[in-house]
Every structure is written in C-alpha cells, then in structure tokens.
Coordinates of C-alpha atoms and ligand atoms in Angstrom, one line a residue:
M1 CA 0.0 0.0 0.0
L2 CA 3.0 2.3 0.5
S3 CA 5.0 1.2 -2.5
G4 CA 6.8 4.1 -4.0
K5 CA 5.6 6.6 -1.5
N6 CA 8.1 9.1 -0.1
I7 CA 8.1 9.1 3.6
L8 CA 10.1 11.7 5.6
I9 CA 10.7 10.8 9.2
G10 CA 11.9 13.4 11.6
I11 CA 13.4 12.2 14.8
S12 CA 13.8 14.4 17.8
G13 CA 15.8 13.8 21.0
G14 CA 13.9 11.4 23.2
I15 CA 14.5 7.9 24.3
A16 CA 11.8 6.5 22.0
A17 CA 14.1 7.5 19.1
Y18 CA 15.5 3.9 19.2
K19 CA 12.0 2.6 18.2
I20 CA 12.2 4.5 15.0
C21 CA 14.8 2.2 13.7
E22 CA 12.1 -0.5 13.5
L23 CA 9.6 2.0 12.0
I24 CA 12.0 2.7 9.2
R25 CA 12.3 -1.1 8.5
M26 CA 8.5 -1.4 8.5
F27 CA 8.2 1.3 5.9
K28 CA 11.0 -0.2 3.8
R29 CA 9.3 -3.6 3.9
Q30 CA 6.3 -1.9 2.3
N31 CA 8.7 -0.6 -0.5
A32 CA 8.4 3.0 0.6
N33 CA 11.3 5.4 0.1
V34 CA 12.4 6.6 3.5
R35 CA 14.4 9.7 4.3
V36 CA 15.4 10.6 7.8
I37 CA 16.2 13.9 9.4
C38 CA 17.2 14.2 13.1
T39 CA 17.6 16.9 15.5
P40 CA 21.2 17.0 16.9
N41 CA 19.9 15.7 20.2
A42 CA 18.3 12.7 18.6
L43 CA 21.9 11.4 17.9
N44 CA 22.3 10.9 21.6
F45 CA 19.9 8.0 21.3
V46 CA 20.5 6.6 17.8
T47 CA 23.4 6.8 15.4
K48 CA 23.5 8.4 12.1
L49 CA 25.0 5.2 10.6
T50 CA 22.2 3.0 11.9
L51 CA 19.5 5.3 10.4
Q52 CA 21.5 5.6 7.1
N53 CA 21.8 1.9 6.8
L54 CA 18.1 1.2 7.6
S55 CA 16.8 4.0 5.3
Q56 CA 19.4 3.4 2.6
N57 CA 19.6 7.2 2.4
E58 CA 21.8 10.0 3.6
V59 CA 20.5 11.3 7.0
G60 CA 20.0 15.0 7.4
I61 CA 21.0 16.8 10.6
Q62 CA 22.4 20.2 9.8
E63 CA 20.5 22.8 7.9
F64 CA 23.5 23.8 5.9
D65 CA 24.7 20.4 4.6
V66 CA 23.9 21.8 1.1
A67 CA 24.2 19.2 -1.6
D68 CA 22.0 20.9 -4.2
F69 CA 21.2 24.4 -5.5
K70 CA 18.0 24.3 -3.3
P71 CA 18.4 24.9 0.4
E72 CA 18.3 21.5 2.1
H73 CA 15.1 22.0 4.1
I74 CA 13.2 23.0 0.9
S75 CA 14.4 19.9 -1.0
Y76 CA 13.3 17.6 1.9
A77 CA 9.9 19.3 2.1
D78 CA 9.4 19.2 -1.7
E79 CA 10.3 15.5 -2.1
A80 CA 8.2 13.9 0.6
D81 CA 4.6 12.9 0.4
I82 CA 4.2 12.9 4.1
M83 CA 6.2 13.8 7.1
I84 CA 6.2 11.9 10.4
I85 CA 7.8 13.4 13.5
A86 CA 8.4 10.6 15.9
P87 CA 9.2 10.8 18.7
A88 CA 8.2 14.4 19.0
T89 CA 9.6 15.9 22.2
A90 CA 8.0 18.7 24.2
N91 CA 10.8 21.0 22.9
T92 CA 10.2 20.1 19.2
I93 CA 6.4 20.3 19.5
S94 CA 6.7 23.7 21.1
K95 CA 9.1 25.0 18.4
I96 CA 6.8 23.8 15.6
A97 CA 3.8 25.4 17.3
T98 CA 5.5 28.8 17.5
G99 CA 7.2 28.6 14.1
I100 CA 10.8 28.4 15.4
C101 CA 13.2 27.1 12.7
D102 CA 16.5 26.5 14.6
N103 CA 17.4 23.2 13.1
L104 CA 16.9 21.2 10.0
L105 CA 13.9 19.3 11.3
T106 CA 11.9 22.4 12.5
S107 CA 12.8 24.2 9.3
V108 CA 11.5 21.4 7.1
V109 CA 8.2 21.2 9.0
C110 CA 7.8 24.9 8.6
A111 CA 8.2 24.6 4.8
F112 CA 6.1 21.4 4.6
K113 CA 2.7 21.8 2.8
K114 CA 1.6 18.2 2.8
P115 CA 0.3 16.0 5.7
V116 CA 2.3 15.9 8.9
I117 CA 1.9 13.3 11.6
I118 CA 3.2 14.1 15.0
A119 CA 3.7 11.3 17.5
P120 CA 4.6 12.8 20.9
A121 CA 6.6 10.9 23.5
M122 CA 7.8 12.3 26.8
N123 CA 7.5 12.1 30.6
C124 CA 3.9 12.1 31.8
N125 CA 4.3 15.4 33.8
M126 CA 5.8 17.1 30.8
L127 CA 2.9 15.9 28.6
D128 CA 0.4 17.1 31.3
N129 CA 1.9 20.6 31.3
P130 CA -0.7 23.0 30.1
V131 CA 1.8 24.8 27.9
I132 CA 2.5 21.5 26.0
Q133 CA -1.2 20.6 25.9
G134 CA -1.9 24.0 24.5
N135 CA 0.8 23.6 21.9
L136 CA -0.6 20.2 20.9
K137 CA -4.1 21.6 20.6
K138 CA -2.8 24.5 18.5
L139 CA -1.1 22.1 16.2
A140 CA -4.2 19.9 15.9
S141 CA -6.3 22.9 15.1
L142 CA -3.8 23.8 12.3
G143 CA -4.2 20.5 10.7
Y144 CA -1.3 18.5 12.1
K145 CA -2.3 14.9 12.9
I146 CA -1.4 14.2 16.5
L147 CA -1.1 10.6 17.5
E148 CA -2.0 10.4 21.2
P149 CA 0.8 8.9 23.3
E150 CA -0.1 5.8 25.3
S151 CA -0.1 5.1 29.0
G152 CA 2.3 2.6 30.7
F153 CA 5.7 2.3 32.2
L154 CA 7.9 5.1 30.9
A155 CA 11.6 4.9 30.4
C156 CA 12.2 7.6 33.0
G157 CA 10.7 5.3 35.6
Y158 CA 7.3 6.9 35.9
E159 CA 4.0 5.1 35.2
G160 CA 1.6 7.3 33.2
K161 CA 0.7 8.7 29.8
G162 CA 3.6 9.6 27.5
R163 CA 4.8 6.5 25.7
L164 CA 5.1 6.7 21.9
C165 CA 2.0 5.2 20.3
S166 CA 2.5 1.8 18.6
L167 CA 4.6 1.8 15.4
E168 CA 1.7 -0.1 13.7
K169 CA -0.5 2.9 14.5
I170 CA 2.0 5.3 12.9
L171 CA 2.2 3.1 9.8
E172 CA -1.5 2.7 9.5
E173 CA -2.1 6.4 9.9
A174 CA 0.4 7.2 7.2
A175 CA -1.1 4.6 4.9
A176 CA -4.7 5.8 5.6
I177 CA -3.6 9.4 4.6
L178 CA -1.6 8.4 1.6
N179 CA -4.1 5.9 0.3
S180 CA -7.2 8.1 0.6
T181 CA -9.3 7.8 -2.5
G182 CA -7.7 10.6 -4.3
T183 CA -11.1 11.7 -5.6
K184 CA -11.9 14.7 -3.5
K185 CA -15.4 14.8 -2.0
K186 CA -17.2 17.5 -0.2
Y187 CA -18.2 16.4 3.3
V188 CA -20.7 18.4 5.3
I189 CA -20.6 17.3 8.9
T190 CA -22.6 18.6 11.9
A191 CA -21.4 18.4 15.5
G192 CA -22.5 19.3 19.0
G193 CA -25.8 19.8 20.7
T194 CA -28.0 22.7 19.6
V195 CA -28.9 25.4 22.0
E196 CA -32.5 26.7 22.2
D197 CA -32.9 29.9 24.0
I198 CA -35.6 30.4 26.6
D199 CA -34.7 33.9 27.5
P200 CA -31.5 36.0 27.4
V201 CA -29.9 33.9 30.2
R202 CA -31.5 30.4 29.9
Y203 CA -31.6 27.7 27.3
I204 CA -32.4 24.1 26.5
S205 CA -29.6 21.9 25.3
N206 CA -28.1 18.4 25.8
Y207 CA -24.8 16.8 26.8
S208 CA -23.3 16.3 23.3
S209 CA -19.6 17.3 23.3
G210 CA -19.4 17.3 19.5
K211 CA -16.3 15.1 19.7
M212 CA -17.6 12.4 17.3
G213 CA -18.6 14.9 14.6
I214 CA -15.3 16.8 14.9
A215 CA -13.4 13.5 14.7
L216 CA -15.3 12.6 11.5
A217 CA -14.5 16.1 10.0
D218 CA -10.8 15.7 11.0
E219 CA -10.6 12.3 9.4
A220 CA -12.4 13.4 6.2
F221 CA -10.0 16.3 6.0
F222 CA -6.9 14.1 6.5
Q223 CA -8.1 11.9 3.7
G224 CA -7.8 14.9 1.4
N225 CA -11.4 16.0 1.1
D226 CA -13.1 19.4 1.3
V227 CA -14.8 19.6 4.7
V228 CA -17.4 21.9 6.1
L229 CA -18.0 21.4 9.8
I230 CA -21.3 22.9 11.1
S231 CA -20.8 23.0 14.8
T232 CA -22.3 24.3 18.0
V233 CA -18.9 23.8 19.6
D234 CA -16.2 26.5 19.0
V235 CA -13.3 24.8 17.3
K236 CA -10.5 26.1 15.1
R237 CA -9.6 23.9 12.2
P238 CA -7.8 24.2 8.9
Y239 CA -11.0 23.5 7.1
K240 CA -14.3 25.6 7.0
V241 CA -16.1 25.7 10.3
I242 CA -19.5 27.3 10.6
K243 CA -20.5 28.0 14.2
V244 CA -24.2 27.7 14.8
K245 CA -26.4 27.7 17.9
S246 CA -30.0 26.6 17.4
A247 CA -31.5 23.8 15.3
Q248 CA -32.9 26.5 13.0
D249 CA -29.4 28.0 12.5
M250 CA -28.0 24.6 11.9
Q251 CA -30.7 23.8 9.3
N252 CA -30.0 27.0 7.4
A253 CA -26.3 26.3 7.2
V254 CA -26.8 22.6 6.3
N255 CA -29.3 23.4 3.6
E256 CA -27.0 25.9 2.0
E257 CA -23.9 23.6 2.1
F258 CA -26.0 20.5 1.0
E259 CA -26.3 22.1 -2.4
T260 CA -22.7 21.2 -3.3
A261 CA -22.1 18.3 -0.9
D262 CA -21.2 14.8 -1.8
C263 CA -21.8 13.4 1.6
I264 CA -23.5 14.8 4.7
I265 CA -23.1 13.4 8.2
M266 CA -25.6 14.6 10.8
A267 CA -23.6 13.8 14.0
A268 CA -25.1 16.7 15.9
A269 CA -27.6 16.2 18.7
V270 CA -30.4 18.4 17.4
A271 CA -33.0 19.5 20.0
D272 CA -36.4 18.1 19.0
Y273 CA -38.2 21.0 20.6
R274 CA -37.7 24.7 21.2
V275 CA -39.7 27.2 23.3
K276 CA -42.6 28.6 21.3
T277 CA -42.0 32.2 22.3
K278 CA -38.5 33.2 23.4
S279 CA -38.7 35.9 26.0
D280 CA -36.7 39.0 25.2
Q281 CA -36.3 39.8 28.9
K282 CA -35.2 37.5 31.7
I283 CA -38.2 35.6 33.0
K284 CA -38.8 36.7 36.5
K285 CA -39.7 34.3 39.4
T286 CA -43.4 34.5 40.4
N287 CA -45.3 33.4 43.4
D288 CA -46.5 30.3 41.6
D289 CA -44.8 26.9 42.4
S290 CA -44.6 25.9 38.8
L291 CA -43.8 27.4 35.4
T292 CA -45.0 26.1 32.1
L293 CA -42.9 26.6 29.0
E294 CA -44.7 25.8 25.7
L295 CA -42.4 23.9 23.4
I296 CA -42.9 23.5 19.7
K297 CA -41.2 21.0 17.3
N298 CA -37.9 21.9 15.6
P299 CA -37.5 21.0 12.0
D300 CA -36.1 17.5 11.4
I301 CA -33.0 18.5 9.5
L302 CA -32.0 15.0 8.5
K303 CA -35.4 13.9 7.3
G304 CA -35.7 17.2 5.3
L305 CA -32.4 16.4 3.6
C306 CA -33.5 12.9 2.7
E307 CA -36.7 14.1 1.2
R308 CA -34.9 16.8 -0.8
K309 CA -32.4 14.3 -2.1
K310 CA -35.3 12.0 -3.2
E311 CA -37.1 14.8 -5.0
E312 CA -33.9 16.0 -6.7
M313 CA -33.0 12.5 -7.8
L314 CA -36.4 12.0 -9.2
K315 CA -36.1 15.2 -11.2
Q316 CA -32.6 14.2 -12.1
V317 CA -31.4 17.6 -11.1
K318 CA -28.7 16.5 -8.7
H319 CA -26.1 13.7 -8.4
D320 CA -26.5 11.1 -5.7
R321 CA -25.4 12.2 -2.2
I322 CA -24.7 10.0 0.7
I323 CA -26.7 11.0 3.8
V324 CA -25.7 9.6 7.1
G325 CA -27.6 10.0 10.4
F326 CA -26.7 9.3 13.9
C327 CA -29.0 7.7 16.4
A328 CA -28.6 8.2 20.1
E329 CA -30.5 5.6 22.1
S330 CA -30.6 4.7 25.8
E331 CA -32.6 1.5 25.3
N332 CA -33.4 -1.1 22.6
L333 CA -30.6 0.3 20.4
L334 CA -31.0 -1.9 17.3
E335 CA -34.8 -2.0 17.3
N336 CA -35.0 1.8 17.5
A337 CA -32.2 2.3 15.0
R338 CA -33.9 0.0 12.4
E339 CA -37.1 2.0 12.8
K340 CA -35.2 5.3 12.6
I341 CA -33.4 4.6 9.4
Q342 CA -36.7 3.8 7.7
K343 CA -38.4 6.9 9.2
K344 CA -35.7 9.3 8.2
G345 CA -34.9 7.7 4.9
C346 CA -31.1 8.1 5.1
D347 CA -28.4 5.9 3.5
F348 CA -26.7 5.0 6.8
L349 CA -27.4 5.3 10.4
I350 CA -24.8 5.2 13.1
A351 CA -26.3 3.8 16.3
N352 CA -24.9 4.9 19.6
D353 CA -25.8 3.5 23.0
I354 CA -25.8 6.6 25.2
S355 CA -26.6 4.7 28.4
R356 CA -22.9 3.5 28.7
K357 CA -20.6 5.8 30.6
D358 CA -17.4 4.4 28.9
I359 CA -18.4 5.5 25.5
G360 CA -20.6 8.1 23.8
F361 CA -21.3 11.6 25.1
S362 CA -18.2 13.6 26.1
S363 CA -16.0 10.4 26.1
D364 CA -13.0 10.1 23.7
Y365 CA -14.2 6.6 22.9
N366 CA -17.2 5.2 21.1
E367 CA -18.7 1.9 20.1
V368 CA -21.2 2.0 17.3
T369 CA -23.3 -0.1 15.0
I370 CA -23.6 1.0 11.4
L371 CA -26.9 0.2 9.7
D372 CA -27.4 0.7 5.9
K373 CA -30.7 1.2 4.0
T374 CA -30.6 -2.3 2.6
G375 CA -30.7 -3.8 6.1
G376 CA -26.9 -4.4 6.5
I377 CA -25.4 -4.1 9.9
K378 CA -21.8 -3.7 11.1
K379 CA -20.7 -3.4 14.6
L380 CA -17.5 -1.4 15.4
E381 CA -16.0 -2.4 18.7
R382 CA -14.9 0.2 21.3
A383 CA -12.1 2.4 20.0
S384 CA -11.1 6.1 20.0
K385 CA -13.5 8.4 18.2
N386 CA -10.9 9.0 15.6
E387 CA -10.6 5.3 14.8
I388 CA -14.3 5.0 14.8
A389 CA -14.5 8.0 12.4
R390 CA -12.1 6.4 10.0
E391 CA -14.0 3.1 10.0
I392 CA -17.3 5.0 9.4
L393 CA -15.8 6.9 6.4
K394 CA -14.5 3.6 5.0
E395 CA -17.9 1.9 5.4
I396 CA -20.0 4.7 3.9
N397 CA -17.7 4.9 0.9
E398 CA -17.6 1.2 0.0
Ligands
CTP401 N1 -31.9 15.1 13.8 C1 -32.2 16.2 12.9 N2 -33.1 17.1 13.3 C2 -33.8 16.9 14.5 C3 -33.6 15.8 15.3 C4 -32.6 14.9 14.9 O1 -31.6 16.3 11.9 N3 -34.7 17.8 14.8 C5 -30.9 14.1 13.3 C6 -29.7 13.9 14.2 O2 -28.7 14.8 13.9 C7 -29.4 12.5 14.0 C8 -30.7 11.8 13.7 O3 -31.6 12.9 13.3 O4 -28.5 12.3 12.9 C9 -31.3 11.1 14.8 O5 -31.4 11.9 16.0 P1 -32.0 11.3 17.3 O6 -32.0 12.4 18.3 O7 -31.5 10.0 17.6 O8 -33.5 11.0 16.8 P2 -34.8 11.8 16.8 O9 -35.3 11.9 15.4 O10 -34.6 13.1 17.5 O11 -35.8 10.9 17.6 P3 -35.9 10.6 19.2 O12 -35.2 11.7 19.9 O13 -37.3 10.4 19.4 O14 -35.1 9.3 19.4

C-alpha cells in the first residue's frame, strides 16, 4: 500500500528514538522510500550510521549540509509525500507550534505543505503541562495529525501517559492518509448539541460534546477531502467551520452547504423542541410553584435532507449524495435504529448507546453499529472516536 511513497521521518531527541529504527524497517518492507532527518539531540539515542543503513539514504542533521542548489530544508519538504515526526519531544512540539526554525527538522516542518503526523513521547508530567497541551491543541487545530501517546511504564521510571504510540499505528495512519481515495469529495458534517434559548440567560440543550462529529470532520480532511463542519462547539480547524447555535441556525447552514455536498453526516444532537416564544427579557420568578414553557417542534433536518435528495434525484437535477444520520438511544438500540433509518430515509445510520458511561457523550471513545438502508449491519468495537470515524468513512464509501 505504501509502495513508491516518499516518507520523511523526523526524529527528535527522546529515548523513544530507538524505536524509529524499526519503524524505518516497517516502511522499507512496504517498499516505501524513506528519508530521515534528526535533531542534533536525537543522535544521543540513535546513530546516524544506523539510520542511514536502515533507510538506505543519507541522514539530514544540519541545515547547511547543502548538496544541491536548493536549500536543504526546501528539498526535503518538496520530495516527501508525508512527514512523520516521531518521537516528537516537548521541545520540538513547542518550536513547531511557534514557528521556530532553529534546526533542519523544525525548518523542514515549517516549509512542509503536505500532511504531517506528530507522535509525541515524553515524561507524563511534561505531557500534562498546560503549555505543552496548549501547543498540541494548537497544532491539531492547524491540521497536524497528532497521535496520542499511550499510557504505561515510561523509560524515565514513571508510570503514566507519555509512551510513543505503537509503530503499527503510525504506519496505519500514514497509509490511511496516503491511500485516501484521491477523488476529493465535499463532506458536510454537523457536531455538538443545539442550544435553544428560553430567555437571554437560559436555554435548553443536551450533553453532546461534539467530539464524534469533529473526529469525522478531521478524518475526512486528513483523507484529502473538502470539509465543512457545522458545529455548535467552538473549534479552530484548517477547514471551513460554521458556528451555529440553534436547530434552525443549523438547518439554514446545512441546507446551504448541502447544495454542493457529496456526503452529509448529521452527527449533531439536534434538539427536537424549542420554546414557542422566546422571551426578550429575563423571565422573573413569580409566586407560583410551577412554570410552564410551551415547546414546539424543531425541523427534522436529516429527514428534510433525505426528502430533498429523493425529489432532486427523481427530477434528475442532482447527483446522488450520501446521507448519514446518527441515532442516540438509551434502550433497545438496534430495534429503535432500524425503525429510525426507515423513518428518516437516510443511507446509513450510526447507532450509539448513550446509556454507557465508557463511550458516547463527552467520552473520547465510542462503540457504534452502522446500519445501511438495505438492512446491512456492522458493529464497530470500542475504539477512540478518531478510529471509529475512520471506519465509518470507510464503510460509507464502500
Ligand atoms: N436530527 C435532525 N433534526 C432533528 C432531530 C434529529 O436532523 N430535529 C438528526 C440527528 O442529527 C441524528 C438523527 O436525526 O442524525 C437522529 O437523531 P435522534 O435524536 O437519535 O432522533 P430523533 O429523530 O430526534 O428521535 P428521538 O429523539 O425520538 O429518538
């Protein structure tokens, strides 16, 4: 799957650098071309000769080892299809996040316009430091693919989160990015729970964190697609994000983007009802022991899209578009999901069991069942929302 691909591996100075020798071999076994650059500190953990032998290429360390008319960092950046920084130390992560170019590796990343995977590895307390967390978040929001470090026994003697993720994961991630279909699609993805105002200080909403929808948007983007995320959660991403609040705002944005979409995924938790009359002033407490709010139905955005698609297909005015719904259930998951896919008329429905605390709402993990309109069912076992997102995209595109 990686045959002929040009992989650029950047190694920074952490103990996990020794593991990268095996990573190079794994890429070479797949017939990929591997080039390696190191920070000077990385050479405290691995030798240039080892890396050179394994990659069968000269290893870059100094920025001014000029062999060509092009500055070295520009040649590296131009040649590679993907760059993987592993291990990425706290120092290197922070330099990249602030645009510092004080060695070959940081200069190359700065000039790199193609996908970059960053696999951090460090002591758990360093990883926990809000400055480092902030830098990682910043990089993720700029489109860098961050591979979460794992928990376990660390080389420094601590037990905690900070180990380099598995080498298989790095390889799979690179393969997924490099083998994305190549045919660019436009994905419109909704995320988060809608907020329905009652008065200027109160609202009706739900516990959706938006993480599943954002993970789907990130994955679709990493696979080279055009992505529009319509979200109630404030996020900064390198693709288009439309911030919305209520179900009606979301419907307006979705309807507009649907026009040119190839695939729409309604991962948002849309409030079914809103107050009939929103008060312009704060509602004051009265002497009564109860207060009645009259609620009216919100539009069913998903159902509306499916009906629109059907009409447009009948009139042959639009190409087929994949419509995916989500289904949050606290009981009788499959039974309700089967009924819902019929009722809504979508192509796929991703069923979520929201009664479980270890998955779903606000968790970083999920476990879902994918139903398709022909009655097919596929269960995806518990995994991170990013992994689930990748599987969902694979299933809906097959
Ligand atoms: N949905 C929507 N508009 C609504 C309500 C839901 O587009 N007004 C979408 C959601 O984004 C999701 C799917 O419909 O993709 C199913 O949402 P869910 O809350 O599970 O179902 P509901 O139709 O709201 O039915 P119920 O709450 O009764 O289970």
